[in-house]
């Protein structure tokens, strides 16, 4: 599917609102005084959020290591398959470390629960979850995020790293495709 350039997108969360929220989240993470912090963005959708959040964390005096995870539960469509698979694993040990998972959206909870359970099983000291957007419950799997950017209505969103068939990731805001 190719998204035409003239596609209209209704803005739900502006670049300015996201930047302000990122600063608040970064300050809240810094206030926890994490030990040997590893920030683990869950690719692909979180890449832009993670990049901005990490710069906000730097401004708060944090100096985390960063490693990427890639998990897949969606395939190319927009309906969750329900099955989470590991596409790319972390390269270093998380044992004894404070880990911050960063994801774009919490919806069914399957993705974050899978990642969190895995890192807890590997001996992380803490595994906290940060999501840009939290969709309404109920969840298929119970998982409570520690940091949430915004509550998101139950619609399919794009932008700020989030795609529809690999398009729209470049948008500096989060929106809904109108036509
Ligand atoms: P879940 O919490 O259901 O395991 O999965 C959440 C993941 O599904 C997100 O990280 C994201 O990759 C994808 N997802 C869920 N809702 C949306 C949406 O509205 N738009 C986009 N682009 N991806 C979504
Ligand atoms: Mg995701």
PDB file of C-alpha atoms and ligand atoms in Angstrom, residues 42-46 71 103-105 111, ligand 2:
ATOM      1  CA  UNK A  42      11.051  -1.437  21.139  1.00  0.00           C
ATOM      2  CA  UNK A  43      11.450  -1.060  17.377  1.00  0.00           C
ATOM      3  CA  UNK A  44      10.172   0.026  15.079  1.00  0.00           C
ATOM      4  CA  UNK A  45       7.384   2.366  16.116  1.00  0.00           C
ATOM      5  CA  UNK A  46       9.153   3.902  19.107  1.00  0.00           C
ATOM      6  CA  UNK A  71       9.254  -7.364  18.492  1.00  0.00           C
ATOM      7  CA  UNK A 103       7.330   1.671  23.228  1.00  0.00           C
ATOM      8  CA  UNK A 104       4.999   3.664  21.055  1.00  0.00           C
ATOM      9  CA  UNK A 105       1.571   2.313  22.019  1.00  0.00           C
ATOM     10  CA  UNK A 111       4.128  -6.629  23.360  1.00  0.00           C
TER      11      UNK A 111
HETATM   12 MG1  LIG B   2       5.380  -1.500  18.700  1.00  0.00          MG
END
